[in-house]
Amino acid sequence: MSIDGLDRLVEKLDLERKVRLLTGASVWSTHAEPDIGLRAMVLSDGPVGVRGDGWDERNTSLTLPSATALAATWDEELVALLGGLLAREARRKGVHVLLAPTLNLHRSPLGGRHFECYSEDPLLTGRIGAAYIRGVQAGGVAATAKHYVANDSETERLTLDARVGEQTLRELYLAPFEAAVQAGVWVVMSAYNGVNGTTMSESPLLADPLKGTWGFDGAVVSDWGGVRSTVATARAAQDLAMPGPRGAWGEALVAAVRAGEVPEAAIDDKVRRLLLLAARVGALDPGLPGPDGPSPSAIPAAFPDPSAPAFPAVLPDAATFPVPSVFAEQDALPGASGSQDRDHGHARTLLRRAVAASAVLLRNEGPLLPLDPRRLRRVAVLGPNAAAARIQGGGSGGVYPPSVVSPLEGVREALSGTAEVVHAPGPSLGDRPTPLVTGNARDPRTGEPGVLVRLLDAAGAELHAEHRLTGRILEPARIDAAVTVEIRALLTPEADGVWDLAVAGWGHVLLEADGRVLVDEEVERDTDDPATVHLSPPYRRARLALTAGRPVELVSRRRLDPGSGIASSLAADPPRRADEVELAAAVELARDCDAVVVVVGTTEEIESEGADRAHLRLPGRQDELVRAVAAANPATVVIVNSGGPVDLPWREEVPAVLLSWFPGQEAGHGLADVLFGRAEPGGRLPTTWADRALVSTLPRDGTLPYTEGLDIGHRAWLRRSTPPAYWFGHGLGYTSWSYEGLSVPWNALPGAPVPVRVRLRNTGHRAGREVVQVYLSRPDTDVVRPVRWLAGYALADAGPGEVVEVVVDVSARAFRHWSAEHHGWRVEEGAFTVLAGRSAADLPLGGATWLAGTDRPVGSRTPEAAAVTREPA
């Protein structure tokens, strides 16, 4: 639709109706405006799946590997295909706007939400993020680049003020968002935090560079609850305040416009951008009367009190919208023609491929991997994450997968009929309560696996009842008169002994077992963070002796206080053997096996939205487990199941270390493909792995100074005398490579990419893929720079003995620096060193190219030289 057409639609609306459009109709939807053909748009969290318009375990979502895993592929084509899969999921669920990707950087490995971000590097983050955006939006669904900007830690994330120098802000933290705009992203989300003294929903950075210099023509949506003022945010380039229907705009904004405090032209621009978004996602048809859509009165309020932190609510079904074609390879994915079973099978194949493509082989002495199934008779799969792998991080991006293949299941299936697979969990990771599931609980009314959830009025009378599949209920049905949420289940203990029982919620909580009161307590809300209020209310516990096979009826109740959210949980855990006993059992099992796979990892308390990590150590006694098992059986493979870096103090004591990240629903299948050589581990580290963090995430007096400047991740470690455990870009495959030559033109054309040609040979015995990385450096410089920086990369595929040449086009931007003095991009005249290889520290090839400076007179000469070719140093 043309700008003139949008302007004509805006002119049809009075001020009140225009302002109404600028705040959500509910937590997950915008307002409809039938007079101009505008339907309501539905927004949904990502990035690993499309949850839809509420939290309900019965509404499942295909679940991708974590963002860190996608970046580890360094494969933009694959990421675009996965983005297309998400677009089809969104259309299936009636979602118009996917709230992903997250483009914040891994400034510090302590960041608690880094599993949802891509990388420590702005170039890699920008390119992978752009591929994700292209894939999603090719399917007619809007992607959302978030959280703009410098939302790189979770501690005090709602209020902290990031103090970032101008050069650092431009070269690092804004760069991935600029790449997203260049990729055509339709939505940008402003962050909770402030930057250099101004909260981002009021920040001038929304106007420039975002909408000004970069030319972003889409809509800026707030993070949920991020619009906290009326005039300042409305005068800024903030377009949509979420959630609704209440908020800081509404009638207050109408009054501010009438009083001359906010120009009506600013309101018009915001509405115009929302209409353009609606046109792009198929929610605007000005030629026909639009459906009324859900009216504000028809949608339950998200929270009974406006002081409550903003988060989820349940919405009616969304309007449907057109389904454009996406990629030819995706024609059989969900949403396309053909049988549903075939669609699901193709989706699982793509997700399985992504697991292997993102797995990073950190170490492989011998080599131990790949394991040969023909030589195996008995294999042990050990560790707390082996039978129940963690497939995604914690927080608002969580989804409910249709199924999950654990590493244990994947190995058993791969070795079926070939070898015996045995399992022991080893020491526990902690004592966090486990919500009831269909495997251990039954609805006391129907006998179905699961639980009974009831909503009660003030007198305790039942207003509503429903069967659910888990004891963790984030969103029961919303009934205006409800004051209590009750979860009721029959638990049949599988073991004698003292069980741990628990109830979670804010406000008054009660826990009963066969009518006996075990917990009766007031739990006062002590946080405003929405991820904690609405997703992770605290548990209150009790212990009770139970008899195996004798059912007990468990009942939990929590009062729905204003501002306390609506989530509650009923949990039960059997008696656990002592850690020493479990450790000894795992070691004993490992002794008599041909190979051992140990799966270790993090927990939701360590990697989740709302909190940063205090250290990089694995929880519990997992390090002790690895060392003991490796001592008992030298054929030990360790799989690390985490979203970001962890300390691996035993890494030189085991022959093989494989990083799985949070691998999504096809975890076990994809990892088995790698373990047994059906697929090569395709991943390379998108973030440096070390035993400690060099940068803090803790604000002081509400401010977080980015004093490290440009030196984060591998850039910081390059200035240290000791190396990290594993460098940015590192990763092994199942073949070997020889880097044989590099050529680069000496005189680079101003403003043009510099083609860097790299020749390499597959010196192994099987086909493989290599990620060829090109870095720049400029040792003699008058500009603040890193020691070296990633400037480009390309994928190389070759068969055994084959020689290939890849061309890495290094953009003109890679040579530029941001000048605070000139408030613009500049080029320092002179020679830049060009390095190529397989990681930030393994760069066997080198050359140079000469660039004219920004202020150099037109036509002036540069030193003459032929194209430079360099052999390995």
CSV table of C-alpha atoms in Angstrom, one decimal, residues 312-570:
chain,number,residue,atom,x,y,z
A,312,PRO,CA,0.4,-13.1,29.5
A,313,ALA,CA,-3.3,-13.4,29.0
A,314,VAL,CA,-5.6,-15.6,26.9
A,315,LEU,CA,-7.1,-14.3,23.7
A,316,PRO,CA,-9.9,-15.4,21.4
A,317,ASP,CA,-8.9,-16.9,18.1
A,318,ALA,CA,-7.2,-14.5,15.8
A,319,ALA,CA,-8.2,-13.5,12.3
A,320,THR,CA,-6.7,-15.6,9.5
A,321,PHE,CA,-4.6,-14.0,6.8
A,322,PRO,CA,-3.1,-14.9,3.4
A,323,VAL,CA,-0.4,-17.5,3.1
A,324,PRO,CA,2.3,-16.6,0.6
A,325,SER,CA,4.7,-19.2,-0.8
A,326,VAL,CA,8.0,-19.3,1.0
A,327,PHE,CA,10.8,-21.7,0.0
A,328,ALA,CA,10.5,-24.6,-2.4
A,329,GLU,CA,12.2,-26.9,0.2
A,330,GLN,CA,9.4,-26.0,2.7
A,331,ASP,CA,6.4,-27.0,0.6
A,332,ALA,CA,5.9,-30.1,2.7
A,333,LEU,CA,6.3,-28.3,6.1
A,334,PRO,CA,3.4,-27.5,8.4
A,335,GLY,CA,0.9,-25.2,6.8
A,336,ALA,CA,1.5,-26.4,3.2
A,337,SER,CA,-0.4,-28.9,1.2
A,338,GLY,CA,-0.1,-32.6,1.8
A,339,SER,CA,-0.8,-34.8,4.8
A,340,GLN,CA,-0.3,-33.5,8.3
A,341,ASP,CA,1.9,-36.5,9.1
A,342,ARG,CA,4.2,-35.8,6.2
A,343,ASP,CA,4.3,-32.1,7.1
A,344,HIS,CA,5.4,-33.0,10.6
A,345,GLY,CA,7.9,-35.4,9.4
A,346,HIS,CA,9.6,-32.9,7.1
A,347,ALA,CA,9.7,-30.4,10.0
A,348,ARG,CA,11.3,-32.9,12.3
A,349,THR,CA,13.9,-33.7,9.6
A,350,LEU,CA,14.8,-30.0,9.3
A,351,LEU,CA,15.0,-29.7,13.1
A,352,ARG,CA,17.2,-32.8,13.4
A,353,ARG,CA,19.5,-31.4,10.7
A,354,ALA,CA,19.8,-28.2,12.7
A,355,VAL,CA,20.9,-30.1,15.9
A,356,ALA,CA,23.9,-31.7,14.0
A,357,ALA,CA,24.7,-28.5,12.2
A,358,SER,CA,24.9,-26.5,15.4
A,359,ALA,CA,26.8,-29.1,17.5
A,360,VAL,CA,30.3,-27.9,18.2
A,361,LEU,CA,33.0,-30.6,18.7
A,362,LEU,CA,35.4,-28.9,21.1
A,363,ARG,CA,37.8,-31.7,21.5
A,364,ASN,CA,38.3,-35.1,19.8
A,365,GLU,CA,41.5,-36.9,20.8
A,366,GLY,CA,42.3,-40.2,19.1
A,367,PRO,CA,40.0,-39.4,17.5
A,368,LEU,CA,37.3,-41.1,19.6
A,369,LEU,CA,34.4,-39.7,17.5
A,370,PRO,CA,32.6,-40.8,15.5
A,371,LEU,CA,31.8,-44.0,17.3
A,372,ASP,CA,31.5,-47.1,15.1
A,373,PRO,CA,28.3,-48.9,16.0
A,374,ARG,CA,29.7,-52.2,14.7
A,375,ARG,CA,32.4,-52.1,17.4
A,376,LEU,CA,29.9,-51.5,20.3
A,377,ARG,CA,28.2,-54.1,22.4
A,378,ARG,CA,27.3,-52.0,25.5
A,379,VAL,CA,27.1,-48.2,25.8
A,380,ALA,CA,26.4,-46.2,29.0
A,381,VAL,CA,24.5,-42.9,28.7
A,382,LEU,CA,25.0,-41.1,32.0
A,383,GLY,CA,24.2,-37.8,33.7
A,384,PRO,CA,21.3,-35.7,34.9
A,385,ASN,CA,20.5,-34.3,31.4
A,386,ALA,CA,20.7,-37.6,29.6
A,387,ALA,CA,17.2,-38.9,30.1
A,388,ALA,CA,15.6,-35.4,30.3
A,389,ALA,CA,17.7,-33.0,28.3
A,390,ARG,CA,17.2,-29.3,28.6
A,391,ILE,CA,16.0,-28.2,25.1
A,392,GLN,CA,15.4,-24.5,25.7
A,393,GLY,CA,16.2,-21.7,28.1
A,394,GLY,CA,13.9,-20.3,30.8
A,395,GLY,CA,11.6,-17.2,30.5
A,396,SER,CA,9.1,-15.6,28.3
A,397,GLY,CA,10.4,-17.4,25.1
A,398,GLY,CA,9.4,-20.8,26.4
A,399,VAL,CA,7.1,-23.1,24.3
A,400,TYR,CA,5.6,-26.5,24.7
A,401,PRO,CA,7.1,-29.0,22.2
A,402,PRO,CA,4.9,-31.7,20.7
A,403,SER,CA,7.5,-34.3,21.7
A,404,VAL,CA,11.1,-34.4,22.9
A,405,VAL,CA,13.8,-36.9,22.0
A,406,SER,CA,16.3,-37.1,24.8
A,407,PRO,CA,20.0,-38.1,24.2
A,408,LEU,CA,19.3,-41.4,25.9
A,409,GLU,CA,16.4,-42.1,23.5
A,410,GLY,CA,18.4,-41.0,20.5
A,411,VAL,CA,21.3,-43.3,21.4
A,412,ARG,CA,19.0,-46.2,22.1
A,413,GLU,CA,17.2,-45.8,18.8
A,414,ALA,CA,20.5,-45.5,16.9
A,415,LEU,CA,21.9,-48.6,18.4
A,416,SER,CA,18.7,-50.7,18.4
A,417,GLY,CA,19.5,-54.3,17.5
A,418,THR,CA,23.2,-53.5,17.7
A,419,ALA,CA,24.2,-52.7,21.3
A,420,GLU,CA,22.8,-52.6,24.8
A,421,VAL,CA,22.3,-49.1,26.1
A,422,VAL,CA,22.3,-48.6,29.9
A,423,HIS,CA,21.6,-45.4,32.0
A,424,ALA,CA,22.3,-43.9,35.3
A,425,PRO,CA,21.5,-40.2,36.2
A,426,GLY,CA,24.4,-39.6,38.6
A,427,PRO,CA,24.2,-36.9,41.3
A,428,SER,CA,21.2,-34.6,41.2
A,429,LEU,CA,21.5,-31.0,40.0
A,430,GLY,CA,19.5,-29.5,42.9
A,431,ASP,CA,16.3,-29.8,44.7
A,432,ARG,CA,14.0,-27.6,42.6
A,433,PRO,CA,10.5,-29.2,42.7
A,434,THR,CA,9.2,-31.1,39.7
A,435,PRO,CA,5.7,-30.2,38.6
A,436,LEU,CA,3.3,-33.2,38.2
A,437,VAL,CA,3.0,-34.6,34.7
A,438,THR,CA,0.9,-37.2,32.9
A,439,GLY,CA,3.3,-39.9,33.8
A,440,ASN,CA,2.7,-39.7,37.6
A,441,ALA,CA,-0.6,-37.9,38.1
A,442,ARG,CA,-4.3,-38.5,37.2
A,443,ASP,CA,-7.3,-36.3,37.1
A,444,PRO,CA,-9.4,-37.4,40.1
A,445,ARG,CA,-12.7,-36.8,38.3
A,446,THR,CA,-11.9,-38.6,35.0
A,447,GLY,CA,-8.9,-40.8,35.8
A,448,GLU,CA,-7.1,-39.3,32.7
A,449,PRO,CA,-3.4,-38.7,33.0
A,450,GLY,CA,-2.8,-35.2,34.1
A,451,VAL,CA,-4.4,-32.9,36.7
A,452,LEU,CA,-7.8,-31.1,37.3
A,453,VAL,CA,-7.7,-27.3,37.5
A,454,ARG,CA,-10.6,-25.5,39.1
A,455,LEU,CA,-11.4,-21.8,39.5
A,456,LEU,CA,-13.3,-21.0,42.6
A,457,ASP,CA,-15.3,-18.0,43.8
A,458,ALA,CA,-15.0,-16.3,47.2
A,459,ALA,CA,-17.3,-18.9,48.8
A,460,GLY,CA,-15.2,-21.8,47.4
A,461,ALA,CA,-17.8,-22.7,44.8
A,462,GLU,CA,-16.6,-24.0,41.4
A,463,LEU,CA,-16.9,-21.5,38.5
A,464,HIS,CA,-14.9,-23.5,35.9
A,465,ALA,CA,-13.0,-26.8,35.6
A,466,GLU,CA,-10.6,-28.1,33.0
A,467,HIS,CA,-8.3,-31.0,32.5
A,468,ARG,CA,-4.6,-30.1,32.1
A,469,LEU,CA,-1.4,-32.1,31.3
A,470,THR,CA,1.0,-30.6,33.9
A,471,GLY,CA,1.0,-29.3,37.4
A,472,ARG,CA,2.6,-26.1,36.3
A,473,ILE,CA,-0.3,-23.9,35.3
A,474,LEU,CA,0.9,-20.5,34.0
A,475,GLU,CA,-2.5,-19.5,32.6
A,476,PRO,CA,-5.8,-21.1,33.8
A,477,ALA,CA,-9.0,-19.9,32.2
A,478,ARG,CA,-9.9,-16.3,33.1
A,479,ILE,CA,-13.2,-15.9,35.0
A,480,ASP,CA,-13.9,-12.5,36.4
A,481,ALA,CA,-15.4,-13.8,39.7
A,482,ALA,CA,-12.6,-16.2,40.3
A,483,VAL,CA,-10.5,-15.6,43.5
A,484,THR,CA,-8.7,-19.0,43.8
A,485,VAL,CA,-6.9,-21.4,41.4
A,486,GLU,CA,-7.0,-25.0,42.5
A,487,ILE,CA,-4.9,-27.9,41.1
A,488,ARG,CA,-6.0,-31.3,42.2
A,489,ALA,CA,-4.4,-34.7,41.2
A,490,LEU,CA,-4.1,-38.3,42.3
A,491,LEU,CA,-0.5,-39.2,42.7
A,492,THR,CA,0.4,-42.9,42.8
A,493,PRO,CA,3.9,-43.2,44.3
A,494,GLU,CA,6.3,-45.5,42.5
A,495,ALA,CA,8.5,-45.7,45.6
A,496,ASP,CA,8.2,-46.0,49.4
A,497,GLY,CA,9.6,-43.2,51.5
A,498,VAL,CA,9.5,-39.6,52.3
A,499,TRP,CA,8.3,-37.6,49.2
A,500,ASP,CA,9.0,-33.9,48.6
A,501,LEU,CA,5.7,-32.0,47.8
A,502,ALA,CA,5.4,-28.4,46.9
A,503,VAL,CA,3.0,-25.6,45.9
A,504,ALA,CA,4.0,-22.4,44.0
A,505,GLY,CA,2.3,-19.0,43.8
A,506,TRP,CA,2.1,-15.5,45.1
A,507,GLY,CA,-0.4,-14.5,47.8
A,508,HIS,CA,-2.0,-17.1,50.0
A,509,VAL,CA,-1.0,-20.7,49.1
A,510,LEU,CA,-2.3,-24.0,50.5
A,511,LEU,CA,-1.2,-27.6,50.0
A,512,GLU,CA,-3.1,-30.6,51.2
A,513,ALA,CA,-2.6,-34.4,50.9
A,514,ASP,CA,-5.7,-36.5,51.5
A,515,GLY,CA,-7.2,-33.6,53.3
A,516,ARG,CA,-4.2,-33.0,55.6
A,517,VAL,CA,-2.9,-29.4,55.4
A,518,LEU,CA,0.8,-29.4,54.7
A,519,VAL,CA,1.3,-25.8,53.7
A,520,ASP,CA,-0.8,-22.7,54.6
A,521,GLU,CA,1.2,-19.5,54.0
A,522,GLU,CA,1.1,-15.9,52.7
A,523,VAL,CA,3.8,-15.4,50.0
A,524,GLU,CA,4.4,-11.7,49.5
A,525,ARG,CA,5.5,-10.5,46.0
A,526,ASP,CA,9.1,-9.2,46.2
A,527,THR,CA,9.8,-8.4,42.6
A,528,ASP,CA,8.5,-6.4,39.7
A,529,ASP,CA,10.2,-8.5,37.0
A,530,PRO,CA,7.5,-9.9,34.8
A,531,ALA,CA,9.4,-13.1,34.1
A,532,THR,CA,9.5,-13.9,37.8
A,533,VAL,CA,6.0,-12.8,38.7
A,534,HIS,CA,4.3,-14.6,35.9
A,535,LEU,CA,6.5,-17.6,35.2
A,536,SER,CA,8.5,-18.4,38.3
A,537,PRO,CA,6.5,-17.8,41.5
A,538,PRO,CA,8.3,-19.2,44.6
A,539,TYR,CA,7.7,-22.7,46.0
A,540,ARG,CA,6.6,-23.6,49.5
A,541,ARG,CA,7.5,-27.2,50.4
A,542,ALA,CA,6.5,-30.1,52.7
A,543,ARG,CA,7.6,-33.7,53.2
A,544,LEU,CA,5.3,-36.7,53.6
A,545,ALA,CA,5.9,-40.4,53.9
A,546,LEU,CA,4.1,-42.3,51.1
A,547,THR,CA,3.6,-45.9,50.2
A,548,ALA,CA,4.4,-47.2,46.8
A,549,GLY,CA,1.2,-48.0,44.8
A,550,ARG,CA,-1.1,-46.3,47.3
A,551,PRO,CA,-2.7,-43.2,45.6
A,552,VAL,CA,-2.8,-39.9,47.5
A,553,GLU,CA,-5.0,-36.9,46.5
A,554,LEU,CA,-2.9,-33.7,46.3
A,555,VAL,CA,-4.6,-30.3,46.3
A,556,SER,CA,-3.0,-26.9,45.9
A,557,ARG,CA,-4.8,-23.6,46.0
A,558,ARG,CA,-3.5,-20.0,45.5
A,559,ARG,CA,-5.4,-16.8,45.9
A,560,LEU,CA,-5.6,-14.5,42.8
A,561,ASP,CA,-4.4,-11.2,44.4
A,562,PRO,CA,-4.3,-8.0,42.3
A,563,GLY,CA,-0.8,-7.7,40.8
A,564,SER,CA,0.3,-11.2,41.7
A,565,GLY,CA,0.0,-12.9,38.4
A,566,ILE,CA,-2.0,-16.0,37.9
A,567,ALA,CA,0.7,-18.8,37.7
A,568,SER,CA,0.7,-21.7,40.2
A,569,SER,CA,2.2,-25.1,40.4
A,570,LEU,CA,1.8,-28.4,42.2
